[in-house]
């Protein structure tokens, strides 16, 4: 089992090239946020943008458009109901995140099925939150499982894998991951990543982070890291570690670490680690 340390950040986070533009840093589409849970997809988008994805588009319920634009004018927005635009949008993106605040309705099940069917071989797909529950409940297929990342908490992993929480040992988790053939980011007190070749064990994280929206923020960070640095276990692991590292530092002075406070620190931390990469070269 590989222990995640800050070395993963120095390895993954690089200086931005001088000769670049927004397309250089990837295009991400984030899909979620029904009428009740709009905050979830907004937190994911905030994390994705602060991580540095070049272009971030949010597909969400119309009710969430005004709050999204008020908080994140950098994000583009598309309505759930605009299927034609969604199909066109998905043709030219590097990474798709689906699930934060999505809900379990028939409408969003249809959206999830469409996304799964439209995934291209060169695109990464992150399945989070209620999209995991829908996927497991309806036994949906994956076109390119090697380009899929599931981000379940332990109860969602139980639905997806069939493993009761007390049976979620590294050995059992690894066996179920191989059946799915997708990368698993299993969120817990010490998050573990299963990629089919190895197990990554996060060494940071704390109880102050145990609040709604923390997982949505992590999903957005993973999307942003994949958009910029490519889809690899290292990129995913770096996002997981940085999320918890910021949370640990904030917890030194805060009883509760709210997810948006993590997002506000992402860019500053990434700048510091990019400079470390240059210094060590």
Short mmCIF file of C-alpha atoms in Angstrom, two decimals:
data_model
loop_
_atom_site.label_atom_id
_atom_site.label_comp_id
_atom_site.label_asym_id
_atom_site.label_seq_id
_atom_site.Cartn_x
_atom_site.Cartn_y
_atom_site.Cartn_z
CA UNK A 1 0.00 0.00 0.00
CA UNK A 2 1.47 3.36 -1.05
CA UNK A 3 1.38 6.10 1.58
CA UNK A 4 0.34 9.45 0.13
CA UNK A 5 2.58 12.33 1.15
CA UNK A 6 3.22 15.81 -0.20
CA UNK A 7 5.73 14.30 -2.64
CA UNK A 8 2.76 13.49 -4.88
CA UNK A 9 1.97 17.22 -5.12
CA UNK A 10 5.53 18.12 -6.08
CA UNK A 11 5.43 15.42 -8.75
CA UNK A 12 2.07 16.32 -10.28
CA UNK A 13 1.66 20.10 -9.93
CA UNK A 14 3.82 21.84 -12.53
CA UNK A 15 4.44 25.42 -13.55
CA UNK A 16 2.06 26.72 -16.19
CA UNK A 17 3.81 27.25 -19.54
CA UNK A 18 4.17 30.88 -20.59
CA UNK A 19 2.82 30.18 -24.07
CA UNK A 20 -0.64 28.91 -23.11
CA UNK A 21 -4.35 29.72 -23.21
CA UNK A 22 -7.48 28.47 -21.46
CA UNK A 23 -7.71 25.45 -23.74
CA UNK A 24 -4.26 24.37 -22.58
CA UNK A 25 -5.64 23.52 -19.16
CA UNK A 26 -8.55 21.33 -20.15
CA UNK A 27 -12.30 21.47 -20.49
CA UNK A 28 -14.49 20.08 -17.73
CA UNK A 29 -18.26 19.53 -17.67
CA UNK A 30 -19.90 19.10 -14.27
CA UNK A 31 -23.42 17.68 -14.14
CA UNK A 32 -25.60 17.77 -11.02
CA UNK A 33 -27.61 19.95 -8.72
CA UNK A 34 -31.35 19.34 -8.83
CA UNK A 35 -33.82 21.85 -7.36
CA UNK A 36 -33.01 20.75 -3.81
CA UNK A 37 -29.26 20.22 -3.90
CA UNK A 38 -27.91 23.02 -6.04
CA UNK A 39 -25.20 23.84 -3.53
CA UNK A 40 -23.46 20.53 -4.20
CA UNK A 41 -22.68 21.20 -7.85
CA UNK A 42 -21.77 24.82 -7.10
CA UNK A 43 -19.18 23.62 -4.57
CA UNK A 44 -17.82 21.14 -7.12
CA UNK A 45 -17.57 23.88 -9.72
CA UNK A 46 -15.83 26.24 -7.31
CA UNK A 47 -13.23 23.58 -6.55
CA UNK A 48 -12.73 22.72 -10.22
CA UNK A 49 -12.24 26.37 -11.21
CA UNK A 50 -9.88 27.13 -8.32
CA UNK A 51 -7.88 24.03 -9.17
CA UNK A 52 -7.21 25.60 -12.55
CA UNK A 53 -9.31 23.86 -15.20
CA UNK A 54 -9.27 26.06 -18.30
CA UNK A 55 -13.00 25.93 -19.01
CA UNK A 56 -15.69 24.72 -16.64
CA UNK A 57 -19.30 24.24 -17.69
CA UNK A 58 -22.05 23.28 -15.25
CA UNK A 59 -25.18 21.41 -16.33
CA UNK A 60 -27.80 21.91 -13.64
CA UNK A 61 -31.44 22.70 -12.89
CA UNK A 62 -32.57 26.16 -14.00
CA UNK A 63 -33.19 27.16 -10.37
CA UNK A 64 -29.43 27.00 -9.76
CA UNK A 65 -28.32 29.22 -12.66
CA UNK A 66 -28.60 32.57 -10.88
CA UNK A 67 -26.84 31.42 -7.67
CA UNK A 68 -24.11 29.79 -9.73
CA UNK A 69 -23.46 32.91 -11.77
CA UNK A 70 -23.58 35.10 -8.68
CA UNK A 71 -20.89 33.06 -6.94
CA UNK A 72 -18.92 31.83 -9.97
CA UNK A 73 -19.13 34.13 -13.00
CA UNK A 74 -16.21 32.13 -14.42
CA UNK A 75 -18.44 29.09 -15.00
CA UNK A 76 -20.68 28.55 -17.99
CA UNK A 77 -24.09 27.00 -17.35
CA UNK A 78 -26.48 24.75 -19.28
CA UNK A 79 -29.94 23.57 -18.25
CA UNK A 80 -30.71 19.92 -17.52
CA UNK A 81 -33.56 20.01 -20.02
CA UNK A 82 -31.40 21.11 -22.98
CA UNK A 83 -30.50 17.62 -24.15
CA UNK A 84 -29.36 18.76 -27.58
CA UNK A 85 -26.87 21.24 -26.13
CA UNK A 86 -25.64 18.67 -23.59
CA UNK A 87 -24.90 16.18 -26.36
CA UNK A 88 -22.99 18.82 -28.32
CA UNK A 89 -21.14 19.96 -25.22
CA UNK A 90 -19.88 16.49 -24.35
CA UNK A 91 -18.15 16.10 -27.70
CA UNK A 92 -15.24 18.38 -26.87
CA UNK A 93 -14.35 17.98 -23.20
CA UNK A 94 -11.52 16.23 -21.38
CA UNK A 95 -13.34 15.28 -18.21
CA UNK A 96 -16.96 14.82 -17.15
CA UNK A 97 -18.12 14.84 -13.53
CA UNK A 98 -21.63 13.63 -12.84
CA UNK A 99 -23.44 13.22 -9.54
CA UNK A 100 -23.05 16.03 -6.98
CA UNK A 101 -26.60 16.94 -5.93
CA UNK A 102 -28.00 15.08 -8.93
CA UNK A 103 -30.81 13.31 -7.09
CA UNK A 104 -32.52 10.04 -8.00
CA UNK A 105 -35.38 11.04 -10.28
CA UNK A 106 -36.32 9.40 -13.58
CA UNK A 107 -35.14 12.54 -15.37
CA UNK A 108 -31.62 12.44 -13.97
CA UNK A 109 -31.42 8.68 -14.55
CA UNK A 110 -32.02 9.43 -18.22
CA UNK A 111 -29.25 12.05 -18.15
CA UNK A 112 -26.84 9.60 -16.53
CA UNK A 113 -27.59 6.92 -19.13
CA UNK A 114 -26.97 9.43 -21.91
CA UNK A 115 -23.65 10.51 -20.41
CA UNK A 116 -22.50 6.90 -20.06
CA UNK A 117 -23.42 6.17 -23.67
CA UNK A 118 -21.71 9.29 -25.01
CA UNK A 119 -18.39 8.94 -23.20
CA UNK A 120 -15.54 8.88 -25.69
CA UNK A 121 -12.39 6.81 -25.41
CA UNK A 122 -10.24 9.87 -24.73
CA UNK A 123 -12.52 11.29 -22.01
CA UNK A 124 -12.42 10.72 -18.27
CA UNK A 125 -15.66 10.27 -16.38
CA UNK A 126 -16.00 10.84 -12.63
CA UNK A 127 -19.12 9.34 -11.04
CA UNK A 128 -19.98 10.78 -7.64
CA UNK A 129 -22.79 11.00 -5.11
CA UNK A 130 -26.28 10.02 -6.20
CA UNK A 131 -24.99 9.02 -9.63
CA UNK A 132 -23.21 6.12 -7.90
CA UNK A 133 -26.50 5.03 -6.32
CA UNK A 134 -28.30 5.23 -9.68
CA UNK A 135 -25.49 3.36 -11.42
CA UNK A 136 -25.55 0.57 -8.82
CA UNK A 137 -29.35 0.34 -8.56
CA UNK A 138 -29.86 0.02 -12.31
CA UNK A 139 -26.69 -1.98 -13.05
CA UNK A 140 -25.67 0.40 -15.80
CA UNK A 141 -22.81 -0.43 -18.18
CA UNK A 142 -19.50 1.37 -18.65
CA UNK A 143 -18.03 1.87 -22.14
CA UNK A 144 -14.50 2.68 -20.99
CA UNK A 145 -14.13 1.58 -17.36
CA UNK A 146 -10.40 2.27 -17.42
CA UNK A 147 -11.30 5.96 -17.86
CA UNK A 148 -13.88 6.02 -15.05
CA UNK A 149 -13.39 7.17 -11.45
CA UNK A 150 -15.97 6.36 -8.76
CA UNK A 151 -15.80 8.50 -5.60
CA UNK A 152 -18.02 6.71 -3.07
CA UNK A 153 -18.21 7.07 0.67
CA UNK A 154 -18.45 3.76 2.49
CA UNK A 155 -22.25 3.41 2.22
CA UNK A 156 -22.18 4.21 -1.51
CA UNK A 157 -19.34 1.71 -1.94
CA UNK A 158 -21.54 -0.87 -0.22
CA UNK A 159 -24.24 -0.27 -2.84
CA UNK A 160 -21.73 -0.40 -5.68
CA UNK A 161 -19.63 -3.34 -4.52
CA UNK A 162 -22.04 -5.33 -2.41
CA UNK A 163 -19.56 -5.24 0.48
CA UNK A 164 -20.94 -4.43 3.92
CA UNK A 165 -18.91 -1.72 5.63
CA UNK A 166 -17.29 -4.17 8.05
CA UNK A 167 -16.20 -6.26 5.05
CA UNK A 168 -14.54 -3.35 3.24
CA UNK A 169 -10.98 -4.51 3.78
CA UNK A 170 -8.22 -3.55 1.35
CA UNK A 171 -8.20 -7.10 -0.03
CA UNK A 172 -11.96 -7.20 -0.61
CA UNK A 173 -12.03 -3.68 -2.01
CA UNK A 174 -9.24 -4.47 -4.43
CA UNK A 175 -11.07 -7.57 -5.65
CA UNK A 176 -14.27 -5.59 -6.30
CA UNK A 177 -12.30 -2.83 -8.03
CA UNK A 178 -10.89 -5.37 -10.45
CA UNK A 179 -14.42 -6.53 -11.28
CA UNK A 180 -15.48 -2.96 -12.06
CA UNK A 181 -12.16 -2.14 -13.78
CA UNK A 182 -12.58 1.52 -12.80
CA UNK A 183 -10.58 3.58 -10.32
CA UNK A 184 -12.15 3.77 -6.86
CA UNK A 185 -11.61 6.70 -4.51
CA UNK A 186 -13.06 5.27 -1.31
CA UNK A 187 -13.72 8.19 1.03
CA UNK A 188 -13.33 7.67 4.76
CA UNK A 189 -11.27 8.92 7.69
CA UNK A 190 -8.24 7.83 5.65
CA UNK A 191 -9.30 7.75 2.03
CA UNK A 192 -7.96 4.93 -0.14
CA UNK A 193 -7.53 4.83 -3.91
CA UNK A 194 -7.73 1.57 -5.84
CA UNK A 195 -6.53 1.75 -9.44
CA UNK A 196 -6.10 -1.89 -10.35
CA UNK A 197 -2.34 -1.86 -9.87
CA UNK A 198 -1.85 -0.49 -6.39
CA UNK A 199 -3.58 0.93 -3.35
CA UNK A 200 -2.93 4.51 -2.30
CA UNK A 201 -3.52 5.33 1.36
CA UNK A 202 -4.11 8.96 2.31
CA UNK A 203 -2.14 10.02 5.37
CA UNK A 204 -3.95 13.30 6.05
CA UNK A 205 -7.52 14.38 6.81
CA UNK A 206 -9.42 15.14 10.00
CA UNK A 207 -12.81 15.16 11.72
CA UNK A 208 -13.27 18.90 11.15
CA UNK A 209 -13.83 18.07 7.48
CA UNK A 210 -16.83 15.83 8.28
CA UNK A 211 -19.49 18.18 6.95
CA UNK A 212 -21.79 18.37 3.94
CA UNK A 213 -20.12 19.36 0.69
CA UNK A 214 -16.63 18.08 1.46
CA UNK A 215 -17.02 15.22 -1.00
CA UNK A 216 -18.48 17.52 -3.65
CA UNK A 217 -15.42 19.72 -3.33
CA UNK A 218 -13.10 16.72 -3.65
CA UNK A 219 -14.90 15.57 -6.81
CA UNK A 220 -14.45 19.01 -8.35
CA UNK A 221 -10.76 18.99 -7.46
CA UNK A 222 -10.28 15.59 -9.09
CA UNK A 223 -11.98 16.91 -12.23
CA UNK A 224 -9.71 19.96 -12.26
CA UNK A 225 -6.55 17.91 -11.77
CA UNK A 226 -7.47 15.48 -14.55
CA UNK A 227 -8.35 18.36 -16.90
CA UNK A 228 -4.93 19.96 -16.40
CA UNK A 229 -2.51 17.19 -15.62
CA UNK A 230 -4.10 14.23 -17.43
CA UNK A 231 -5.92 11.19 -16.23
CA UNK A 232 -3.54 9.14 -14.13
CA UNK A 233 -3.52 7.62 -10.69
CA UNK A 234 -0.97 10.24 -9.69
CA UNK A 235 -3.26 13.12 -10.70
CA UNK A 236 -6.19 11.62 -8.80
CA UNK A 237 -4.02 10.90 -5.76
CA UNK A 238 -2.64 14.45 -5.79
CA UNK A 239 -6.15 15.92 -5.72
CA UNK A 240 -7.10 13.65 -2.82
CA UNK A 241 -3.99 14.55 -0.83
CA UNK A 242 -4.21 18.30 -1.45
CA UNK A 243 -7.88 18.36 -0.41
CA UNK A 244 -7.03 16.76 2.94
CA UNK A 245 -3.78 18.67 3.41
CA UNK A 246 -5.59 22.00 3.15
CA UNK A 247 -8.26 20.65 5.50
CA UNK A 248 -5.63 19.67 8.06
CA UNK A 249 -3.99 23.07 7.98
CA UNK A 250 -7.32 24.88 8.35
CA UNK A 251 -8.35 22.57 11.19
CA UNK A 252 -5.48 23.89 13.29
CA UNK A 253 -7.52 27.06 13.85
CA UNK A 254 -11.09 25.98 12.98
CA UNK A 255 -13.43 23.59 14.77
CA UNK A 256 -15.19 22.89 11.46
CA UNK A 257 -13.58 23.19 8.03
CA UNK A 258 -16.28 24.19 5.57
CA UNK A 259 -15.71 22.99 2.01
CA UNK A 260 -15.72 26.42 0.39
CA UNK A 261 -12.87 27.46 2.68
CA UNK A 262 -10.83 24.61 1.18
CA UNK A 263 -11.59 25.85 -2.33
CA UNK A 264 -10.43 29.35 -1.46
CA UNK A 265 -7.00 27.99 -0.56
CA UNK A 266 -6.44 25.62 -3.50
CA UNK A 267 -4.77 28.05 -5.90
CA UNK A 268 -2.33 29.37 -3.27
CA UNK A 269 -1.28 25.86 -2.27
CA UNK A 270 -0.85 24.79 -5.89
CA UNK A 271 1.35 27.82 -6.55
CA UNK A 272 3.56 26.88 -3.61
CA UNK A 273 3.95 23.28 -4.76
CA UNK A 274 4.62 24.30 -8.37
CA UNK A 275 7.45 26.49 -7.10
CA UNK A 276 8.82 23.58 -5.05
CA UNK A 277 8.89 21.53 -8.23
CA UNK A 278 10.95 24.22 -9.96
CA UNK A 279 13.29 24.63 -6.96
CA UNK A 280 13.96 20.90 -6.71
CA UNK A 281 14.77 20.70 -10.40
#
